[in-house]
Short mmCIF file of C-alpha atoms and ligand atoms in Angstrom, two decimals:
data_model
loop_
_atom_site.label_atom_id
_atom_site.label_comp_id
_atom_site.label_asym_id
_atom_site.label_seq_id
_atom_site.Cartn_x
_atom_site.Cartn_y
_atom_site.Cartn_z
CA MET A 1 5.46 -144.00 131.80
CA LYS A 2 8.54 -144.94 129.62
CA LEU A 3 8.01 -144.58 125.90
CA CYS A 4 10.33 -145.27 122.67
CA ILE A 5 9.90 -143.35 119.44
CA ARG A 6 11.57 -145.68 117.19
CA ASN A 7 13.60 -144.90 114.08
CA GLY A 8 12.50 -141.28 113.04
CA MET A 9 14.42 -138.67 111.10
CA VAL A 10 14.92 -136.84 114.39
CA ILE A 11 15.29 -132.92 113.34
CA SER A 12 16.47 -130.42 116.25
CA PRO A 13 18.24 -127.37 114.68
CA ALA A 14 19.53 -126.23 118.34
CA ASN A 15 21.49 -129.15 118.71
CA LYS A 16 22.49 -129.56 114.96
CA LEU A 17 20.59 -133.10 115.02
CA GLU A 18 19.23 -134.51 111.77
CA GLN A 19 19.59 -138.43 112.06
CA LEU A 20 17.62 -141.68 112.25
CA ALA A 21 17.37 -142.36 116.00
CA ASP A 22 15.39 -143.75 118.61
CA VAL A 23 14.31 -141.46 121.00
CA TYR A 24 13.59 -142.41 124.78
CA ILE A 25 11.13 -140.65 127.32
CA GLU A 26 10.90 -141.05 130.98
CA ASP A 27 8.40 -139.30 133.12
CA GLY A 28 8.03 -136.62 130.26
CA ILE A 29 11.91 -136.16 129.87
CA ILE A 30 14.13 -137.27 126.92
CA THR A 31 16.44 -139.81 128.70
CA GLY A 32 18.17 -141.06 125.48
CA ILE A 33 18.82 -140.66 121.77
CA THR A 34 20.26 -143.38 120.27
CA ASN A 35 21.14 -144.85 116.69
CA PRO A 36 17.97 -147.20 115.68
CA GLY A 37 17.83 -150.12 117.61
CA GLU A 38 20.98 -149.68 119.64
CA ARG A 39 19.37 -150.46 123.03
CA ASN A 40 17.33 -153.80 123.55
CA PHE A 41 14.32 -153.74 126.00
CA HIS A 42 11.67 -155.91 126.73
CA GLY A 43 8.49 -154.59 127.22
CA GLU A 44 9.23 -152.18 129.57
CA TYR A 45 8.88 -149.42 126.83
CA LYS A 46 5.71 -148.27 124.92
CA GLU A 47 6.95 -148.02 121.47
CA ILE A 48 5.70 -145.70 118.61
CA SER A 49 7.24 -146.18 115.31
CA ALA A 50 8.42 -143.39 113.40
CA SER A 51 9.78 -145.30 110.38
CA GLY A 52 9.63 -142.69 107.29
CA LYS A 53 8.50 -139.93 109.49
CA TRP A 54 10.19 -136.87 111.03
CA VAL A 55 10.55 -136.46 114.80
CA VAL A 56 10.59 -132.39 115.54
CA PRO A 57 10.75 -130.49 118.50
CA GLY A 58 7.01 -129.39 119.30
CA LEU A 59 5.92 -126.29 116.90
CA ILE A 60 5.48 -123.11 118.84
CA ASP A 61 3.29 -120.40 117.43
CA LEU A 62 4.05 -117.07 118.34
CA HIS A 63 0.61 -115.58 117.21
CA VAL A 64 -2.91 -117.08 117.64
CA HIS A 65 -6.37 -115.49 118.26
CA PHE A 66 -8.11 -117.96 120.63
CA ARG A 67 -11.15 -115.18 121.35
CA GLU A 68 -11.57 -116.21 124.69
CA PRO A 69 -13.15 -114.27 126.48
CA GLY A 70 -15.96 -112.52 124.37
CA PHE A 71 -16.06 -114.36 120.91
CA GLU A 72 -15.96 -117.87 121.90
CA TYR A 73 -18.43 -118.73 119.19
CA LYS A 74 -15.56 -118.27 116.88
CA GLU A 75 -12.89 -120.41 118.95
CA ASP A 76 -12.16 -120.59 122.65
CA ILE A 77 -8.91 -121.79 124.48
CA GLU A 78 -10.06 -125.49 124.52
CA SER A 79 -10.96 -125.75 120.68
CA GLY A 80 -7.81 -123.43 119.89
CA CYS A 81 -5.64 -125.96 121.89
CA ARG A 82 -7.16 -128.82 119.99
CA ALA A 83 -6.57 -127.01 116.65
CA ALA A 84 -2.90 -126.43 117.71
CA ALA A 85 -2.06 -129.94 118.87
CA LYS A 86 -3.82 -131.34 115.56
CA GLY A 87 -1.15 -128.92 113.68
CA GLY A 88 1.69 -130.62 115.62
CA PHE A 89 2.08 -127.18 118.06
CA THR A 90 2.64 -127.74 121.53
CA THR A 91 3.28 -124.12 122.81
CA VAL A 92 0.89 -121.16 121.44
CA CYS A 93 0.81 -117.56 122.42
CA PRO A 94 -2.71 -116.01 122.36
CA MET A 95 -3.21 -112.42 121.40
CA PRO A 96 -4.98 -110.01 124.02
CA ASN A 97 -7.61 -108.46 121.57
CA THR A 98 -10.33 -110.27 123.00
CA LYS A 99 -13.46 -108.72 124.84
CA PRO A 100 -12.46 -107.38 127.22
CA ALA A 101 -8.81 -107.14 126.07
CA ILE A 102 -6.36 -109.07 128.12
CA ASP A 103 -4.81 -105.83 130.02
CA ASN A 104 -4.59 -106.86 133.66
CA PRO A 105 -3.55 -109.83 135.90
CA GLU A 106 -6.81 -111.28 136.47
CA LEU A 107 -7.54 -111.69 132.66
CA VAL A 108 -3.97 -113.26 132.55
CA ALA A 109 -5.12 -115.81 135.44
CA PHE A 110 -8.39 -116.54 133.57
CA VAL A 111 -6.38 -117.39 130.09
CA ALA A 112 -3.92 -119.50 132.41
CA LYS A 113 -6.87 -121.28 134.35
CA LYS A 114 -8.73 -122.03 130.91
CA ALA A 115 -5.57 -123.42 129.41
CA MET A 116 -5.27 -125.77 132.55
CA GLU A 117 -8.63 -127.20 131.71
CA ALA A 118 -7.42 -127.67 128.15
CA ASN A 119 -5.23 -130.59 126.37
CA GLY A 120 -1.96 -129.59 127.66
CA VAL A 121 -0.83 -127.56 124.91
CA ALA A 122 1.41 -124.30 126.52
CA VAL A 123 -0.48 -121.46 126.31
CA LEU A 124 1.67 -118.34 126.73
CA PRO A 125 -0.66 -115.04 126.67
CA ILE A 126 0.71 -112.12 125.46
CA GLY A 127 -0.65 -108.74 127.17
CA ALA A 128 -2.18 -105.65 125.74
CA ILE A 129 0.12 -102.76 125.51
CA THR A 130 -2.60 -100.29 126.49
CA LEU A 131 -5.49 -100.27 128.49
CA GLY A 132 -8.43 -101.69 126.32
CA GLN A 133 -6.05 -101.54 123.49
CA GLU A 134 -7.37 -97.97 123.08
CA GLY A 135 -4.10 -96.52 122.61
CA ASN A 136 -4.09 -94.12 125.43
CA GLU A 137 -2.73 -95.58 128.65
CA LEU A 138 -0.29 -98.19 129.21
CA SER A 139 -1.93 -101.19 131.27
CA ASP A 140 0.22 -102.62 134.08
CA PHE A 141 2.86 -104.73 132.45
CA GLU A 142 4.63 -105.75 135.82
CA ALA A 143 1.20 -106.97 137.42
CA MET A 144 0.55 -108.87 134.13
CA LYS A 145 4.02 -110.91 134.40
CA ASN A 146 3.68 -111.61 137.97
CA ALA A 147 -0.10 -112.99 137.65
CA PRO A 148 -0.70 -116.67 137.61
CA GLY A 149 0.47 -117.93 133.86
CA SER A 150 2.39 -114.67 133.55
CA ILE A 151 2.57 -113.23 130.27
CA TYR A 152 5.49 -113.77 127.95
CA ALA A 153 5.30 -110.57 125.49
CA LEU A 154 3.15 -107.50 124.80
CA SER A 155 1.25 -106.69 122.01
CA GLU A 156 -1.43 -104.19 120.95
CA ASP A 157 -2.29 -106.92 117.70
CA GLY A 158 -5.22 -106.14 115.61
CA LYS A 159 -3.81 -102.35 115.47
CA SER A 160 -0.66 -100.21 116.42
CA VAL A 161 -0.06 -98.13 119.26
CA MET A 162 -0.30 -94.90 117.14
CA ASP A 163 1.08 -92.31 119.80
CA SER A 164 5.18 -92.67 119.57
CA GLN A 165 5.48 -91.28 122.95
CA ILE A 166 3.58 -94.16 124.21
CA MET A 167 4.99 -96.55 122.41
CA MET A 168 8.34 -95.47 123.37
CA GLN A 169 7.30 -95.79 127.17
CA ALA A 170 6.02 -99.40 126.53
CA MET A 171 9.13 -100.41 124.96
CA LYS A 172 11.24 -98.87 128.10
CA LYS A 173 9.05 -100.71 130.56
CA ALA A 174 9.04 -103.81 128.58
CA LYS A 175 12.80 -103.92 128.52
CA ASP A 176 13.35 -103.40 132.26
CA LEU A 177 10.81 -106.32 132.63
CA ASN A 178 12.75 -108.15 129.94
CA LEU A 179 9.42 -108.88 128.01
CA PRO A 180 9.45 -108.62 124.09
CA ILE A 181 7.13 -106.44 122.37
CA PHE A 182 5.21 -108.06 119.64
CA SER A 183 4.39 -105.06 116.95
CA HIS A 184 1.53 -105.16 114.71
CA THR A 185 2.95 -102.54 112.22
CA GLU A 186 -0.15 -100.46 110.61
CA ASP A 187 -0.32 -97.02 110.22
CA ARG A 188 -3.99 -96.18 111.23
CA GLU A 189 -4.60 -93.42 109.00
CA LEU A 190 -2.93 -94.74 105.85
CA ALA A 191 -4.74 -97.98 106.04
CA LYS A 192 -8.07 -96.48 106.71
CA GLY A 193 -11.02 -97.69 104.78
CA GLY A 194 -8.67 -100.49 102.79
CA VAL A 195 -9.87 -103.79 102.60
CA MET A 196 -6.68 -105.51 100.24
CA ASN A 197 -3.57 -104.39 98.72
CA GLU A 198 -3.49 -101.39 97.04
CA GLY A 199 -2.85 -102.01 93.50
CA GLU A 200 -3.85 -103.07 90.25
CA THR A 201 -6.27 -105.89 91.33
CA ALA A 202 -7.89 -103.47 94.00
CA ARG A 203 -8.65 -100.97 91.40
CA SER A 204 -9.94 -103.78 89.00
CA LEU A 205 -12.24 -104.78 91.93
CA GLY A 206 -13.36 -101.33 92.78
CA LEU A 207 -11.94 -101.83 96.38
CA SER A 208 -9.94 -99.54 98.52
CA GLY A 209 -6.23 -100.25 99.05
CA ILE A 210 -4.11 -100.60 101.86
CA PRO A 211 -0.71 -99.36 100.86
CA SER A 212 2.50 -100.92 102.00
CA GLU A 213 3.82 -97.92 103.61
CA ALA A 214 1.14 -98.47 106.07
CA GLU A 215 3.13 -101.53 107.34
CA GLU A 216 6.55 -100.06 106.69
CA ILE A 217 6.42 -96.81 108.17
CA ILE A 218 5.26 -98.33 111.59
CA ALA A 219 7.92 -101.03 111.13
CA ILE A 220 10.93 -98.44 110.66
CA ARG A 221 9.39 -96.30 113.55
CA ASP A 222 9.32 -99.38 116.06
CA ILE A 223 12.93 -100.22 114.69
CA LEU A 224 14.10 -96.70 115.72
CA LEU A 225 12.57 -96.99 119.06
CA ALA A 226 13.86 -100.36 119.91
CA LYS A 227 17.18 -98.87 118.91
CA ASN A 228 16.68 -96.22 121.34
CA THR A 229 15.34 -98.32 124.31
CA GLY A 230 17.23 -101.48 123.73
CA CYS A 231 13.96 -103.33 124.10
CA GLN A 232 13.68 -106.82 122.42
CA LEU A 233 11.08 -105.81 119.08
CA HIS A 234 9.47 -108.68 117.20
CA LEU A 235 7.55 -107.50 114.24
CA CYS A 236 4.19 -109.41 113.54
CA HIS A 237 3.15 -110.63 110.06
CA ILE A 238 5.60 -108.87 107.85
CA SER A 239 4.01 -108.69 104.34
CA THR A 240 6.01 -106.42 101.98
CA LYS A 241 9.30 -106.23 100.46
CA GLY A 242 9.98 -102.85 101.91
CA SER A 243 9.64 -104.46 105.38
CA VAL A 244 11.90 -107.17 104.65
CA GLU A 245 14.61 -104.58 103.57
CA LEU A 246 14.08 -102.43 106.71
CA ILE A 247 14.41 -105.59 108.92
CA ARG A 248 17.63 -106.68 106.86
CA GLN A 249 19.44 -103.16 107.71
CA ALA A 250 18.03 -103.15 111.19
CA LYS A 251 19.89 -106.57 112.06
CA TYR A 252 22.86 -105.17 110.20
CA TYR A 253 23.17 -102.32 112.76
CA GLY A 254 22.45 -104.93 115.39
CA ILE A 255 19.35 -103.53 116.85
CA PRO A 256 17.48 -106.21 118.60
CA VAL A 257 14.51 -107.01 116.15
CA THR A 258 13.01 -110.41 115.11
CA ALA A 259 10.46 -110.97 112.61
CA GLU A 260 7.66 -113.29 111.65
CA THR A 261 5.52 -113.90 108.63
CA ALA A 262 2.76 -116.19 107.77
CA PRO A 263 2.24 -119.02 105.09
CA HIS A 264 -0.32 -116.96 103.49
CA TYR A 265 2.21 -114.34 102.37
CA PHE A 266 4.62 -116.64 100.87
CA LEU A 267 1.87 -118.81 98.92
CA LEU A 268 -0.60 -115.96 98.02
CA THR A 269 -0.83 -112.77 96.26
CA ASP A 270 -3.53 -110.15 96.01
CA LYS A 271 -4.44 -111.61 92.50
CA ASP A 272 -5.70 -114.77 94.26
CA VAL A 273 -8.46 -112.60 95.70
CA ILE A 274 -10.00 -112.33 92.29
CA LYS A 275 -9.20 -115.81 91.06
CA ASN A 276 -11.07 -117.49 94.03
CA GLY A 277 -13.80 -115.14 94.11
CA GLN A 278 -17.07 -116.30 92.13
CA GLU A 279 -18.40 -114.33 89.15
CA THR A 280 -21.68 -112.62 89.96
CA GLY A 281 -24.57 -112.47 87.50
CA SER A 282 -23.51 -109.43 85.82
CA LYS A 283 -20.01 -111.24 84.97
CA ARG A 284 -18.40 -108.70 87.27
CA LEU A 285 -15.43 -109.93 89.33
CA LYS A 286 -15.78 -110.62 93.03
CA ALA A 287 -13.39 -111.19 95.77
CA ASP A 288 -13.77 -113.84 98.25
CA PRO A 289 -13.64 -112.85 102.06
CA ASN A 290 -11.67 -116.06 102.79
CA TRP A 291 -8.65 -114.26 101.19
CA LYS A 292 -9.09 -111.27 103.43
CA MET A 293 -6.79 -110.84 106.27
CA ASN A 294 -4.83 -107.81 107.89
CA PRO A 295 -2.19 -107.06 106.48
CA PRO A 296 -3.34 -108.06 102.87
CA LEU A 297 -2.10 -110.52 100.50
CA ARG A 298 0.57 -108.38 98.68
CA SER A 299 2.18 -108.54 95.20
CA GLU A 300 4.54 -111.20 93.50
CA GLU A 301 7.37 -109.07 94.15
CA ASP A 302 6.35 -108.87 97.79
CA ARG A 303 5.82 -112.67 98.00
CA LEU A 304 9.23 -113.45 96.39
CA GLU A 305 11.29 -111.12 99.02
CA ILE A 306 9.21 -112.71 102.08
CA ILE A 307 10.85 -116.23 100.86
CA LYS A 308 14.18 -114.41 100.51
CA GLY A 309 13.90 -112.96 104.14
CA LEU A 310 12.88 -116.35 105.34
CA LYS A 311 15.58 -118.03 103.45
CA ASP A 312 18.43 -115.46 104.91
CA GLY A 313 16.93 -115.29 108.16
CA THR A 314 15.87 -111.77 108.10
CA ILE A 315 12.49 -113.15 108.71
CA ASP A 316 13.19 -115.34 111.68
CA VAL A 317 9.82 -117.38 112.24
CA ILE A 318 6.80 -118.48 110.78
CA ALA A 319 3.67 -117.87 112.64
CA THR A 320 -0.01 -118.39 111.86
CA ASP A 321 -1.93 -115.43 112.81
CA HIS A 322 -4.31 -118.05 113.55
CA ALA A 323 -7.75 -115.79 113.27
CA PRO A 324 -10.96 -117.74 113.44
CA HIS A 325 -14.20 -115.97 112.30
CA HIS A 326 -17.66 -117.35 111.86
CA SER A 327 -18.72 -118.30 108.35
CA GLU A 328 -21.37 -116.10 108.71
CA GLU A 329 -19.38 -113.29 109.41
CA LYS A 330 -17.33 -114.23 106.38
CA ALA A 331 -20.14 -114.88 104.05
CA LYS A 332 -20.66 -111.18 104.23
CA THR A 333 -19.23 -108.82 101.23
CA PHE A 334 -15.61 -108.45 100.73
CA GLN A 335 -15.96 -105.07 102.32
CA GLU A 336 -17.77 -106.01 105.00
CA ALA A 337 -16.40 -109.44 106.37
CA PRO A 338 -13.80 -109.55 109.11
CA PHE A 339 -9.78 -109.48 108.40
CA GLY A 340 -8.37 -113.09 109.03
CA ILE A 341 -7.95 -116.60 108.57
CA ILE A 342 -7.36 -119.74 110.35
CA GLY A 343 -3.99 -121.61 110.17
CA LEU A 344 -3.12 -123.96 113.02
CA GLU A 345 -4.14 -126.81 111.27
CA THR A 346 -2.53 -126.04 107.87
CA SER A 347 0.78 -124.26 108.68
CA PHE A 348 3.23 -127.24 108.90
CA ALA A 349 2.21 -128.96 105.68
CA LEU A 350 1.80 -125.70 103.60
CA SER A 351 5.35 -124.39 104.85
CA PHE A 352 6.73 -127.96 104.37
CA THR A 353 5.32 -128.22 100.87
CA ALA A 354 6.09 -124.46 99.70
CA LEU A 355 9.54 -124.25 101.27
CA VAL A 356 11.18 -127.73 102.07
CA LYS A 357 9.98 -129.84 98.98
CA THR A 358 10.73 -127.09 96.58
CA GLY A 359 14.51 -126.91 98.23
CA ILE A 360 14.16 -123.09 99.54
CA LEU A 361 14.34 -124.28 103.04
CA SER A 362 16.37 -127.20 104.55
CA PRO A 363 14.26 -129.18 107.00
CA LYS A 364 16.45 -127.69 109.97
CA GLU A 365 15.76 -124.41 108.66
CA LEU A 366 12.20 -124.90 108.60
CA ILE A 367 12.36 -126.20 112.08
CA SER A 368 14.46 -123.22 113.25
CA ARG A 369 11.64 -120.95 112.09
CA MET A 370 8.89 -122.92 113.55
CA SER A 371 10.01 -124.02 116.84
CA LYS A 372 13.83 -123.16 117.81
CA THR A 373 13.59 -119.38 117.45
CA PRO A 374 10.01 -118.97 118.57
CA ALA A 375 11.42 -120.55 121.91
CA GLU A 376 14.38 -118.32 122.09
CA ILE A 377 11.98 -115.22 121.52
CA LEU A 378 10.23 -116.27 124.30
CA GLY A 379 13.05 -117.26 126.47
CA ILE A 380 11.42 -120.59 127.17
CA ASP A 381 13.52 -123.91 127.58
CA ARG A 382 11.54 -125.70 124.52
CA GLY A 383 12.07 -126.11 120.68
CA VAL A 384 14.75 -128.83 121.19
CA ILE A 385 14.86 -132.62 121.27
CA GLU A 386 18.16 -133.30 123.83
CA VAL A 387 18.55 -135.64 126.42
CA GLY A 388 17.49 -133.90 129.80
CA LYS A 389 14.76 -131.50 128.00
CA THR A 390 11.10 -132.12 128.22
CA ALA A 391 9.67 -134.08 125.70
CA ASP A 392 7.36 -131.83 124.01
CA LEU A 393 7.61 -133.00 120.20
CA ALA A 394 5.58 -133.78 117.06
CA ILE A 395 5.62 -136.86 114.53
CA ILE A 396 5.30 -136.03 111.09
CA ASP A 397 4.57 -137.80 108.00
CA VAL A 398 6.26 -135.80 105.22
CA GLU A 399 5.68 -138.25 102.54
CA LYS A 400 2.09 -138.40 102.57
CA GLU A 401 0.17 -136.15 100.13
CA TYR A 402 -3.33 -135.26 101.14
CA GLU A 403 -6.08 -132.72 100.54
CA ILE A 404 -6.79 -129.86 102.98
CA ASN A 405 -10.04 -130.33 104.23
CA PHE A 406 -11.76 -128.09 107.01
CA ASP A 407 -14.34 -130.99 107.60
CA SER A 408 -11.77 -132.48 109.94
CA PHE A 409 -10.68 -129.37 111.69
CA ALA A 410 -10.54 -129.24 115.25
CA SER A 411 -11.10 -125.43 115.30
CA LYS A 412 -14.59 -123.84 115.51
CA SER A 413 -14.06 -121.86 112.35
CA ARG A 414 -13.45 -122.70 108.71
CA ASN A 415 -11.99 -119.60 107.33
CA THR A 416 -9.08 -120.77 105.24
CA PRO A 417 -8.25 -120.18 101.72
CA PHE A 418 -6.50 -123.41 101.50
CA MET A 419 -9.54 -125.80 101.44
CA GLY A 420 -8.75 -128.36 98.63
CA LYS A 421 -5.18 -127.83 98.49
CA LYS A 422 -2.99 -130.71 98.01
CA VAL A 423 -0.02 -130.66 100.58
CA PHE A 424 2.68 -133.07 102.18
CA GLY A 425 3.13 -133.29 105.85
CA GLN A 426 0.54 -135.14 108.02
CA VAL A 427 0.91 -134.47 111.69
CA CYS A 428 0.63 -138.07 113.51
CA TYR A 429 1.39 -137.42 117.05
CA THR A 430 1.74 -134.58 119.21
CA MET A 431 3.35 -134.92 122.51
CA VAL A 432 3.42 -132.36 125.52
CA ASP A 433 5.64 -133.40 128.63
CA GLY A 434 5.92 -137.09 127.18
CA LYS A 435 2.18 -137.43 126.84
CA VAL A 436 0.32 -138.15 123.48
CA ILE A 437 -2.22 -135.17 123.29
CA TYR A 438 -2.99 -135.88 119.88
CA SER A 439 -2.73 -138.78 117.57
CA LEU A 440 -3.82 -139.24 114.09
CA GLU A 441 -5.69 -142.65 114.56
O1 DOR B 1 -6.37 -110.59 109.68
C1 DOR B 1 -6.13 -110.40 110.80
N1 DOR B 1 -7.05 -110.71 111.92
N2 DOR B 1 -5.10 -109.34 111.26
C2 DOR B 1 -5.23 -108.91 112.64
O2 DOR B 1 -4.50 -107.96 112.84
C3 DOR B 1 -6.34 -109.14 113.51
C4 DOR B 1 -6.85 -110.54 113.34
C5 DOR B 1 -7.98 -110.79 114.05
O3 DOR B 1 -8.06 -110.54 115.42
O4 DOR B 1 -9.23 -111.04 113.52
ZN1 ZN B 2 -2.96 -110.90 114.63
#
């Protein structure tokens, strides 16, 4: 199959490309990048017009929850992969907090098999650090790495490994196997019982708070363990100003740490939890569970520092933490509803609108955070549009404004705080190995 993507704005920070070009693809490989219209051909190539659109390396999400096995009513690998493709993602890393947890080679192989039956999005599993994610005994990293499909990182996401000795042993082993650790930074006891950010808003709602220190204490602990062990550490869903400052320092000292945040942490604050809750009969303020996630939405000061961290590169990556939950679960009270929101189908548009439209990030910086750098962290040869490389890419109309509407989502779940929000950035095509796996029409 021969394909030519005509006249798009090709943005590929890995090889410093940002120019109007035609991109030629043969048998899944990029074979040419030329000035628009430079080559003539007669019908041998199928043409896709990308006039007025961005052509970017397929987006890579280091942090998703696909819920299979165990919670397929929320999402499964097939529906998760369709949601990914609709969002412009060509590679995703599912977290192991399934039931049972992905903590052995058979389950890694199971995820790989399910991924093969899906739409072609590359699914790179993350293995659990401890057996059953119970925090007591390390799982067999090497066996999981050698399993069909392999693992690409280790994580206890959903909670932290609270025993520092076990975490240090995990980092030593992970380093020997050349695997990164993706750390969910949350001190269990400090966060216990909390449902939203500690502060004025939580007090006015009568809800118990989660202090920033719950995140920062484990962030600094894991940074110190990475310094000790030399393990490549990646900090998940960073939400506080203090964490950004700690990561900035750690990088200054050359400690091998990277970090991600998610769109809700640079778009929303804890005040939005109230604003969007409906008033009850007694006129008491109420919080809306679609604004409930872990870590929680923080203060305006935190939000601004997250943006600063994204701009100066302290935060390397925008991930989604796509965390699907059923609408009946999210219809419970704020205290009782589960933590988490979905993000695969809104992440690019939200990030582009909030960060590039406003001039905070350049187009190349955005694509670095969403594709180039995640590929580097995973150690995969993706995240670039270059002759000789695999044709994983997305074509995105960044001029088109539209309202986010979950009725069009491929995800099985609807738990987003961004329903009805006006954004720019419509994914028109997603391609893996040169094959179109999603198109808007
Ligand atoms: O909000 C969250 N949801 N945070 C987590 O750490 C876990 C996730 C989930 O699995 O639902
Ligand atoms: Zn998560």
